[in-house]
Tab-separated table of C-alpha atoms (C1' of nucleotides) in Angstrom:
chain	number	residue	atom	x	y	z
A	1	UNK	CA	17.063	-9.098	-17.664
A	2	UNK	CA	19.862	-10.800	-19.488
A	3	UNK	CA	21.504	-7.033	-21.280
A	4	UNK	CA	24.706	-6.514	-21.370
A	5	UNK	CA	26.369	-2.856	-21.558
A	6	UNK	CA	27.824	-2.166	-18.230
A	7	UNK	CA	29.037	1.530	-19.107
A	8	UNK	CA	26.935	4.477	-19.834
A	9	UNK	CA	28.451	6.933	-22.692
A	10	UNK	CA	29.037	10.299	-21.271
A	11	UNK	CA	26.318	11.627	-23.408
A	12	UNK	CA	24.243	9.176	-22.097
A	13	UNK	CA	25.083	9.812	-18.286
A	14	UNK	CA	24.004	12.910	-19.129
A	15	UNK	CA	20.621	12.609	-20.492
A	16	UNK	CA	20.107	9.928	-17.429
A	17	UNK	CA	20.926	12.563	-14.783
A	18	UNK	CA	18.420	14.936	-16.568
A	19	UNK	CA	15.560	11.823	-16.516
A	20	UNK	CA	16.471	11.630	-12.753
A	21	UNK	CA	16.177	14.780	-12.371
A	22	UNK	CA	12.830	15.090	-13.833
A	23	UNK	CA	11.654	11.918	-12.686
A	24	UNK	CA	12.307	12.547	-8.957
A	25	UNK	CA	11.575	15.999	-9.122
A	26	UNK	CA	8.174	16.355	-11.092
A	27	UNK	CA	5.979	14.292	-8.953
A	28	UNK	CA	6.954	16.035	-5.954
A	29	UNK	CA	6.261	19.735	-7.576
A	30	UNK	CA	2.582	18.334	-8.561
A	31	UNK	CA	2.177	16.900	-4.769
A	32	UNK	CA	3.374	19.872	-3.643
A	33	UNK	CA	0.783	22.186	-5.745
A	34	UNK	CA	-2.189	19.614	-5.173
A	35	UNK	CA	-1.457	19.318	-1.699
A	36	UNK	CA	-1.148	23.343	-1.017
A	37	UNK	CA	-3.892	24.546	-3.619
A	38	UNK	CA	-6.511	21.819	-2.780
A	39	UNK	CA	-5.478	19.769	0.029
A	40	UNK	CA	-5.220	16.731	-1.723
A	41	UNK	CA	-2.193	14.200	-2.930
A	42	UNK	CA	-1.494	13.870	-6.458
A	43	UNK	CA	-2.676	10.038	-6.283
A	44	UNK	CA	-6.461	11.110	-4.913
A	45	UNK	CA	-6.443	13.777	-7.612
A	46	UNK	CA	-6.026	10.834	-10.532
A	47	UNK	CA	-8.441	8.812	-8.091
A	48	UNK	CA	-10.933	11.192	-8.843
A	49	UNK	CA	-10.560	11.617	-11.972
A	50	UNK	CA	-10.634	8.305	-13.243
A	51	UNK	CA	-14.196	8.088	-11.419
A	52	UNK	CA	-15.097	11.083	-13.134
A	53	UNK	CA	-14.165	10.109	-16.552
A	54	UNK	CA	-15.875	6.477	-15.279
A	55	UNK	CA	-18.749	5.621	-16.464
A	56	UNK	CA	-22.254	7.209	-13.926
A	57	UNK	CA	-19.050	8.262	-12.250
A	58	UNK	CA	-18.575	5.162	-10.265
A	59	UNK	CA	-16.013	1.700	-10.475
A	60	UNK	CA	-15.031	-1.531	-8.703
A	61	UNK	CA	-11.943	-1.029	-6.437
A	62	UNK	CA	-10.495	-3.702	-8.592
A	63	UNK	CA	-10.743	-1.871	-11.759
A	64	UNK	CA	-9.928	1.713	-9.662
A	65	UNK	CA	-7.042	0.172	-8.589
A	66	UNK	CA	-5.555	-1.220	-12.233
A	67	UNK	CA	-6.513	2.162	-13.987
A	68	UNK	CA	-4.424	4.196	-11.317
A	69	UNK	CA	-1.247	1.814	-11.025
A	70	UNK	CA	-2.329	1.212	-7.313
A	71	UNK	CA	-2.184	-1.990	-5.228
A	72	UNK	CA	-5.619	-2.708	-4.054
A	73	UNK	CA	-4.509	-1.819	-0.476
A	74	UNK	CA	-3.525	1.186	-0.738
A	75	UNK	CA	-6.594	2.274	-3.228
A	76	UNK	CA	-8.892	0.614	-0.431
A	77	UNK	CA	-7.065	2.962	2.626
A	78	UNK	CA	-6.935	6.005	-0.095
A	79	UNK	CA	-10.791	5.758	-0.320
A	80	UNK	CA	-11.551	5.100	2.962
A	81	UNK	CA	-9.767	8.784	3.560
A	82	UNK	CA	-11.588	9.842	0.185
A	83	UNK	CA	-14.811	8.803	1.831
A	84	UNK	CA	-14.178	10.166	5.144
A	85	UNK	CA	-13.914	13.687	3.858
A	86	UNK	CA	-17.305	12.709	1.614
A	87	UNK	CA	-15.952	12.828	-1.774
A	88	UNK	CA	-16.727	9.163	-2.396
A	89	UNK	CA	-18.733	6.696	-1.502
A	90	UNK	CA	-18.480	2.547	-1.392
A	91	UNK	CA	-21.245	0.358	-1.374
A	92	UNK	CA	-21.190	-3.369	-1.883
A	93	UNK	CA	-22.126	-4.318	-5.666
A	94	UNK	CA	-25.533	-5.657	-6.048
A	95	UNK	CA	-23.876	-8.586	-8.254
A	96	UNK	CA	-20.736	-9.463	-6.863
A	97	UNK	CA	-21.088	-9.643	-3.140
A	98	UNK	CA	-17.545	-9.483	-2.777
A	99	UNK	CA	-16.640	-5.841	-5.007
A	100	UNK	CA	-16.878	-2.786	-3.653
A	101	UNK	CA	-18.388	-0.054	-6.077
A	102	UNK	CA	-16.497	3.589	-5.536
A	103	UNK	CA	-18.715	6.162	-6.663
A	104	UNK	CA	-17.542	9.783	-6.778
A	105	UNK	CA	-20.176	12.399	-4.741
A	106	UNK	CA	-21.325	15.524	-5.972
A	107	UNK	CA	-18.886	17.241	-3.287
A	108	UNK	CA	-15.776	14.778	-4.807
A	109	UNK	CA	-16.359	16.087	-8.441
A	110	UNK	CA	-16.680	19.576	-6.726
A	111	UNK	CA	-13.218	19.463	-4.987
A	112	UNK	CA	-11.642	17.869	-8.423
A	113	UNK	CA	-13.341	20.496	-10.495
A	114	UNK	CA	-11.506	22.836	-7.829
A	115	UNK	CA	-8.519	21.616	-8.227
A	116	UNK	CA	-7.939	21.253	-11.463
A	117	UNK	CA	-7.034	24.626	-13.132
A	118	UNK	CA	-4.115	24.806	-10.483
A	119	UNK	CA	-2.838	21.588	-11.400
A	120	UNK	CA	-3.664	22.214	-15.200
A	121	UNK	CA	-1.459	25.517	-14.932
A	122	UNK	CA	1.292	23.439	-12.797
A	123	UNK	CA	1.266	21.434	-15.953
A	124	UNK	CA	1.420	24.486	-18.346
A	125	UNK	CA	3.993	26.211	-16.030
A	126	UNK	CA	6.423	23.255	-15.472
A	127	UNK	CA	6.333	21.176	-18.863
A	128	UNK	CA	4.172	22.726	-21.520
A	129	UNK	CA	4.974	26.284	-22.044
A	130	UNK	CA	8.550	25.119	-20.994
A	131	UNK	CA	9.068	23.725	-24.433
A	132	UNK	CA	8.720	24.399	-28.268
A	133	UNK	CA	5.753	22.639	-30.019
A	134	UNK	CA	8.265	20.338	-31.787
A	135	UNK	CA	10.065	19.405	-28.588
A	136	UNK	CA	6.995	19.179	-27.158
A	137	UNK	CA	5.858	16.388	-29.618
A	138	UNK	CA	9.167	15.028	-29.201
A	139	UNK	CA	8.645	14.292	-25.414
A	140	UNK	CA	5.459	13.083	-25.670
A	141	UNK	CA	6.700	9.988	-28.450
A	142	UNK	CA	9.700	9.416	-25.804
A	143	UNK	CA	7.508	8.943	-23.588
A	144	UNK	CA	5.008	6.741	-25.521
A	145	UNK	CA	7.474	4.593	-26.077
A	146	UNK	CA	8.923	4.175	-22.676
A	147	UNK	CA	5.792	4.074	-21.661
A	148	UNK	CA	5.382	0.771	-23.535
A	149	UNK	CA	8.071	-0.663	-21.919
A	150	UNK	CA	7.510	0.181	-18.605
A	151	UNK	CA	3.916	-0.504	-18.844
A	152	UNK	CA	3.489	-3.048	-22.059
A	153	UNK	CA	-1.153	-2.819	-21.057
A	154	UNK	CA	-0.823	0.841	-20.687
A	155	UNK	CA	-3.343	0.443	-18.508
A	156	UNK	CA	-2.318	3.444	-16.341
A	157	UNK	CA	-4.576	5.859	-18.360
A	158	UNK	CA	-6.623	9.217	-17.627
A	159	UNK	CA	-7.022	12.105	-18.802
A	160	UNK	CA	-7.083	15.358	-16.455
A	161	UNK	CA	-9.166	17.191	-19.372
A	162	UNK	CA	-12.546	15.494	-18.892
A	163	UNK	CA	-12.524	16.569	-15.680
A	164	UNK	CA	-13.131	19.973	-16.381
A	165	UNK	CA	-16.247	21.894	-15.313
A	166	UNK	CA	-19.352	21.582	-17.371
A	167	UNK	CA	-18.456	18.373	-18.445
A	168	UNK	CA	-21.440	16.076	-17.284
B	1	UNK	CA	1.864	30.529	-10.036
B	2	UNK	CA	-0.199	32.880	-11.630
B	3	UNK	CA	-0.762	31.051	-15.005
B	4	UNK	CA	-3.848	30.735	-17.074
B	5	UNK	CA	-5.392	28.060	-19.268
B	6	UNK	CA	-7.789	25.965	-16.763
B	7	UNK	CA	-7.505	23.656	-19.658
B	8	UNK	CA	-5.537	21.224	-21.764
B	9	UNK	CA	-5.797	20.455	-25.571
B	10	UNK	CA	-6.352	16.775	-26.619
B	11	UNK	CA	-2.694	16.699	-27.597
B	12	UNK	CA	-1.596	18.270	-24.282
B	13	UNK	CA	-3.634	15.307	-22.594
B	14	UNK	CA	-2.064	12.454	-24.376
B	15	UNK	CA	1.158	14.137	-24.054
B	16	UNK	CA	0.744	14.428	-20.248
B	17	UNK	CA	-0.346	10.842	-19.300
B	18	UNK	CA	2.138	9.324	-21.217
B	19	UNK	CA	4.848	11.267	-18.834
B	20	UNK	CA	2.909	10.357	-15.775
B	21	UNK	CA	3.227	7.107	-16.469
B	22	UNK	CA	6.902	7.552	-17.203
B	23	UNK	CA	7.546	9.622	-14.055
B	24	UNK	CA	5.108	7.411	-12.018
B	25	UNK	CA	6.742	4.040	-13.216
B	26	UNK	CA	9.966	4.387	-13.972
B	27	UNK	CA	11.233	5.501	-10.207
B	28	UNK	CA	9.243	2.357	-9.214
B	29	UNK	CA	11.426	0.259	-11.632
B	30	UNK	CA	14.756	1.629	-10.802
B	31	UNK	CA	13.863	0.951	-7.435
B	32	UNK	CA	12.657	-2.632	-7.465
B	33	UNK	CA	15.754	-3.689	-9.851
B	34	UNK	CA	18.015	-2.110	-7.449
B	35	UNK	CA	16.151	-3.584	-3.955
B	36	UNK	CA	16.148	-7.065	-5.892
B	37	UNK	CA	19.424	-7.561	-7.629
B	38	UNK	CA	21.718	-5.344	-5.031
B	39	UNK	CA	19.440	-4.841	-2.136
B	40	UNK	CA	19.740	-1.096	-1.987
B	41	UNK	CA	17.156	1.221	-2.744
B	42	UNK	CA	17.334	3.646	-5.804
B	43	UNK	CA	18.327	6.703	-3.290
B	44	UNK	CA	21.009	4.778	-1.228
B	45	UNK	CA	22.479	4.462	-4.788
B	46	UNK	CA	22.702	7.913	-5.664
B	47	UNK	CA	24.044	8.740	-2.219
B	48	UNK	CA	26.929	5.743	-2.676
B	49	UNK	CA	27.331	7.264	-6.658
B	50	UNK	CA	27.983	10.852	-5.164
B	51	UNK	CA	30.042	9.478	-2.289
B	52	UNK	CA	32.184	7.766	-5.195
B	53	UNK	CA	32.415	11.165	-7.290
B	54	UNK	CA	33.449	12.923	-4.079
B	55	UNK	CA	37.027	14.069	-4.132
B	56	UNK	CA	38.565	11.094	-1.366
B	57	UNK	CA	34.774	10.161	-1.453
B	58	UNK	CA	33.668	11.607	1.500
B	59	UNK	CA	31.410	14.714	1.833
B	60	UNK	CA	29.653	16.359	4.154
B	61	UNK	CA	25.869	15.968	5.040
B	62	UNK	CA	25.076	19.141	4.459
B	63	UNK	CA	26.530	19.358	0.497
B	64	UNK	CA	25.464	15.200	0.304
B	65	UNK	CA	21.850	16.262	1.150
B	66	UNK	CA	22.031	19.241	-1.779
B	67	UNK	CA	23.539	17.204	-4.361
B	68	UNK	CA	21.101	14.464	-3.661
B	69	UNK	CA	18.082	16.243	-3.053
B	70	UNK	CA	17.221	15.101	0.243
B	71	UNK	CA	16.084	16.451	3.356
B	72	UNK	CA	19.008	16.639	5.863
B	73	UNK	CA	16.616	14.108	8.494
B	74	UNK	CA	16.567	12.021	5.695
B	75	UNK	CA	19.730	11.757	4.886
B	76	UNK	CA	20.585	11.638	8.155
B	77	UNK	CA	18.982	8.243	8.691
B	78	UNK	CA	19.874	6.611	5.414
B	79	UNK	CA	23.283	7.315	6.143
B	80	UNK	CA	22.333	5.884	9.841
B	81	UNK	CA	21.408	2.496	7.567
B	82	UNK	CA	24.496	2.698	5.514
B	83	UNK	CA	26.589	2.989	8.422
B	84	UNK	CA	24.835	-0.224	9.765
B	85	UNK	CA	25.641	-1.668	6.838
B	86	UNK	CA	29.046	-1.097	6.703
B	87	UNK	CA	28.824	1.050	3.879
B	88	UNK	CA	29.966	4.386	4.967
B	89	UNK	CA	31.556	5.924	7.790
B	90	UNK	CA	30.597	9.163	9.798
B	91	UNK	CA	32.783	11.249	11.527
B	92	UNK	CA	32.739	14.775	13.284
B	93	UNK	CA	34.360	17.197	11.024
B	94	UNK	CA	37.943	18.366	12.617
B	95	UNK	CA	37.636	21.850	10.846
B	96	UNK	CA	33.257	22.162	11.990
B	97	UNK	CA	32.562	20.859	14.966
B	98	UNK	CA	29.004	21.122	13.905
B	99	UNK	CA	29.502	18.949	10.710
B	100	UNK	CA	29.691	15.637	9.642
B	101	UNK	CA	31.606	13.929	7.094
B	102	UNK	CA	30.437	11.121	5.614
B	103	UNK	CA	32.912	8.679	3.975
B	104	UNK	CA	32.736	5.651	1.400
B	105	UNK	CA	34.305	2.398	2.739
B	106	UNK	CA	35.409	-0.377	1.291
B	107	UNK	CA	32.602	-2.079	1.400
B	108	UNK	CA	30.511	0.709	0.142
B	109	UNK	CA	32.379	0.945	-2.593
B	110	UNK	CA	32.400	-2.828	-3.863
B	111	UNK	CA	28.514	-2.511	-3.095
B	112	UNK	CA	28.190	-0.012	-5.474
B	113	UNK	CA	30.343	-1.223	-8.098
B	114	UNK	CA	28.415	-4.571	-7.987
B	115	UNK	CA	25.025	-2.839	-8.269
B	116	UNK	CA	26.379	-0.365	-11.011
B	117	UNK	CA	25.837	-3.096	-13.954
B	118	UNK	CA	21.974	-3.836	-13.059
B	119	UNK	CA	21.290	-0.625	-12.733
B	120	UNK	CA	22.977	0.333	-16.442
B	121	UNK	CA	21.423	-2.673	-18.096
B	122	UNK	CA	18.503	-1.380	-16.921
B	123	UNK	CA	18.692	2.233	-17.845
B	124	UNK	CA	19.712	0.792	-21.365
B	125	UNK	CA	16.598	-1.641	-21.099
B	126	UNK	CA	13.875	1.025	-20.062
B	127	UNK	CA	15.103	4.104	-21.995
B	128	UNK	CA	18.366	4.181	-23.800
B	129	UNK	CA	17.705	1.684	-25.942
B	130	UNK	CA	13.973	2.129	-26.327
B	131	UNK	CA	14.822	4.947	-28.415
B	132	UNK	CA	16.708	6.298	-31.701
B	133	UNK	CA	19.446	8.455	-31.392
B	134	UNK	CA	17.199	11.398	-32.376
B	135	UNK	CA	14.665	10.370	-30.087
B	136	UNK	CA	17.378	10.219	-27.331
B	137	UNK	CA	18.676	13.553	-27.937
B	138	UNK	CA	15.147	15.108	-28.012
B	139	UNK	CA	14.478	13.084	-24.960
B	140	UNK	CA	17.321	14.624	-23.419
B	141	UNK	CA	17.176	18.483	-24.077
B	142	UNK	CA	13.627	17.648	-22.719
B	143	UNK	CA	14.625	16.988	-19.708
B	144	UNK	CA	16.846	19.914	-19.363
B	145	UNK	CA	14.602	22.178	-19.983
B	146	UNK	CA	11.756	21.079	-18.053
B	147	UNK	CA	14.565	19.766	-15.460
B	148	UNK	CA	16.156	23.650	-15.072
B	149	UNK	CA	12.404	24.597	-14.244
B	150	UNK	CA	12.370	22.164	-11.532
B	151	UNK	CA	15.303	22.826	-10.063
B	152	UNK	CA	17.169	26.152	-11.069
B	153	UNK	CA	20.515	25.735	-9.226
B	154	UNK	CA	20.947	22.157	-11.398
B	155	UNK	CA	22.338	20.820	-8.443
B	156	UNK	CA	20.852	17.508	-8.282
B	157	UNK	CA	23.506	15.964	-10.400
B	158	UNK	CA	25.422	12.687	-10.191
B	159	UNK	CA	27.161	10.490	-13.126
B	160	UNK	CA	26.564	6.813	-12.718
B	161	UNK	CA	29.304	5.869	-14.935
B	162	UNK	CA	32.076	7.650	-12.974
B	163	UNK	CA	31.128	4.460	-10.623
B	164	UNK	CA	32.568	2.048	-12.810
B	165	UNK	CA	34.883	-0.372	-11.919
B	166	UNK	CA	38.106	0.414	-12.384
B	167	UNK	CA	37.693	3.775	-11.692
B	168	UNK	CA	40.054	5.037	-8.676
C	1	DC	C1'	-24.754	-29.664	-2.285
C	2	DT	C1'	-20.421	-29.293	-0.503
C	3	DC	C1'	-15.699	-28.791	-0.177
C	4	DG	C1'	-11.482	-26.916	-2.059
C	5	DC	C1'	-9.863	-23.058	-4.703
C	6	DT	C1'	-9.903	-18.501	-6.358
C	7	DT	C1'	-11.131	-13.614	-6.148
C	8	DA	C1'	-12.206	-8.983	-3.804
C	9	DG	C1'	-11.381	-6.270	-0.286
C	10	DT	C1'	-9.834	-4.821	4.376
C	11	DT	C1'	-6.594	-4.634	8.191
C	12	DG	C1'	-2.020	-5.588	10.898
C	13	DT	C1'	2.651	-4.601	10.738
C	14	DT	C1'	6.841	-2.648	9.032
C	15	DG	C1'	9.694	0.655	6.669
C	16	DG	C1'	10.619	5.101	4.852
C	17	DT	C1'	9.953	10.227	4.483
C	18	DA	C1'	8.356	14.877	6.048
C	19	DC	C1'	7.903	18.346	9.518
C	20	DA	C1'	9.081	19.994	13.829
C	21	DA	C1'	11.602	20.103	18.085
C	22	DC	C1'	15.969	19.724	20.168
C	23	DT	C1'	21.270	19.684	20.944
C	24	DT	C1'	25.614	21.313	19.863
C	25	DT	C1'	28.788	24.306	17.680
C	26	DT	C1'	30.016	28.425	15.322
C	27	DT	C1'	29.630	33.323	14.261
C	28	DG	C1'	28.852	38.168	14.793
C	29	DT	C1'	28.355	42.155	17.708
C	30	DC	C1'	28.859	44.973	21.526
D	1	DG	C1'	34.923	37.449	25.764
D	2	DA	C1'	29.900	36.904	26.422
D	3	DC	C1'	25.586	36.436	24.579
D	4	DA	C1'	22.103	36.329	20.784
D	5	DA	C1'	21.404	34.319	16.414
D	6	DA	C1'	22.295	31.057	12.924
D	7	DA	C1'	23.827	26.554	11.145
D	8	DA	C1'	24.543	21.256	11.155
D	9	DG	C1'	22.786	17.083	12.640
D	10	DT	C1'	19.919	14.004	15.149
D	11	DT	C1'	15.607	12.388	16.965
D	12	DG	C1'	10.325	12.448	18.044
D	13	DT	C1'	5.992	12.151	15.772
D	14	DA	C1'	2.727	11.479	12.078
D	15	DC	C1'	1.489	10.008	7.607
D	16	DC	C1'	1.669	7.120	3.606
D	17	DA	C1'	2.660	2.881	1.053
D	18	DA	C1'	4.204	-2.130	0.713
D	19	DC	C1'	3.741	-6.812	2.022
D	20	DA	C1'	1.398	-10.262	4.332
D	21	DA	C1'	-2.356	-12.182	6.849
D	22	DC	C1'	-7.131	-12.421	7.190
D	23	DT	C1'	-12.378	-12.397	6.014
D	24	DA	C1'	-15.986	-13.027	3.022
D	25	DA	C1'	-18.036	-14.294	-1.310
D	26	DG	C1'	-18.247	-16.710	-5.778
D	27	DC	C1'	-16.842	-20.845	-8.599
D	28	DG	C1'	-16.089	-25.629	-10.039
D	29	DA	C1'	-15.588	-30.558	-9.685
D	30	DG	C1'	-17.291	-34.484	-7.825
DNA sequence: CTCGCTTAGTTGTTGGTACAACTTTTTGTC
DNA sequence: GACAAAAAGTTGTACCAACAACTAAGCGAG
């Protein structure tokens, strides 16, 4: 990255500290919630749900992995713990011997439907009902756009909505 | 948290993976720019930056851990690493025999200065210039809002640009 | 068809963080 | 001033993720 600018203003200093803040701060709250209201990390909780928003609820580790911003060894250890405790299952793919289909169980989308008015009201608690509708429409282009920049495929996509009971 | 709603609006969705990804990603960023162009992770930065804020830029653990948000073990063996490095110094504390204080060498401090420009560019790459100045300032009171919910005290502050060169 | 190359996934190893146990020093109370 | 309780750090242990090495399966050129 050839930028130059080696000074931040001091109004810029300041919104960076309150990114940090956010930044380092948020993920751990959610972990914390997941982790204490379902027994489950805030990674497994978007592993599920991009298998439940996936189509007959199943994908390829490969694809799994891409949606969720993982590195295909980690996703493959994350499932084997996922299976372990029966909320998915892997079988090899009929036509690719070499893929690995991940198919959420009836006790995964169980668990996920558990878990997800806690982490909804998390949500609500920590960001949402924290700021004014126009603020709130504020963040959400901010983050669009560095969203862009940080991920230019925006591949890392899903959406904790669909996973809401009665859905299927 | 006793907090209804078990569910999220379409807008509240969109709105809410677009700062996952930010939150997810951008850490992960700040991080690998910092590992590759000064070989010091994104947290052994803050701790040098707060160490160089420091009045004589040393500090205890104890206040070093608060203003960083870490764990005292964990600051305990980062600083451990830094030390290693020849980055800071640790001594017993001749007022608390129980404390220690934690100083910025030399070293340290031409460490940090020479990762301070990276790191800016790429603050200015990712976010500050991403945006308009509106956006910015939206981005920013954001932050502090959702940021005070996080973290009431407001004590996980530091100001990279007080670790400029030049400065002291 | 077969041999080199690529792709998908798993596993070995290392590094970093959390939680808990432990040591040492200070403090407060009688 | 001695002893119980609290505080500051460090270290043991376990878990999670990254990187690299490895295995197995498809693919492509000859």
């Amino acid at each position: 990255m050839n930028y130059r600018v080696p000074r931040m203003t001091a109004e810029e200093s300041a919104l960076w500290t309150g990114l940090m803040r956010v930044v380092e701060l948020l993920p751990a709250a959610l972990d914390a919630q997941l982790q204490r209201d379902a027994q489950m990390t805030h990674f497994e909780f978007i592993v599920l749900s991009n298998l439940q928003l996936a189509d007959e609820s199943h994908a390829q580790m490969r694809d799994l992995a891409h949606a969720t911003n993982a590195t295909l060894p980690r996703l493959s250890r994350v499932c084997a713990r996922l299976e372990e405790r029966g909320f998915v299952k892997r079988a090899p793919s009929p036509t690719d011997g070499r893929a690995t289909l991940v198919t959420l169980t009836k006790a995964g989308r169980a668990a996920l439907i558990r878990a997800v008015p806690g982490h909804v009201a998390t949500a609500h608690a920590l960001v949402i009902d924290a700021l004014t509708p126009p603020q709130l429409e504020a963040l959400g282009t901010a983050a669009n756009v560095i969203g862009r920049r940080l991920d230019p495929d925006q591949r890392f996509v899903w959406i904790d909505d669909d996973a809401r009971p009665g859905s299927v």
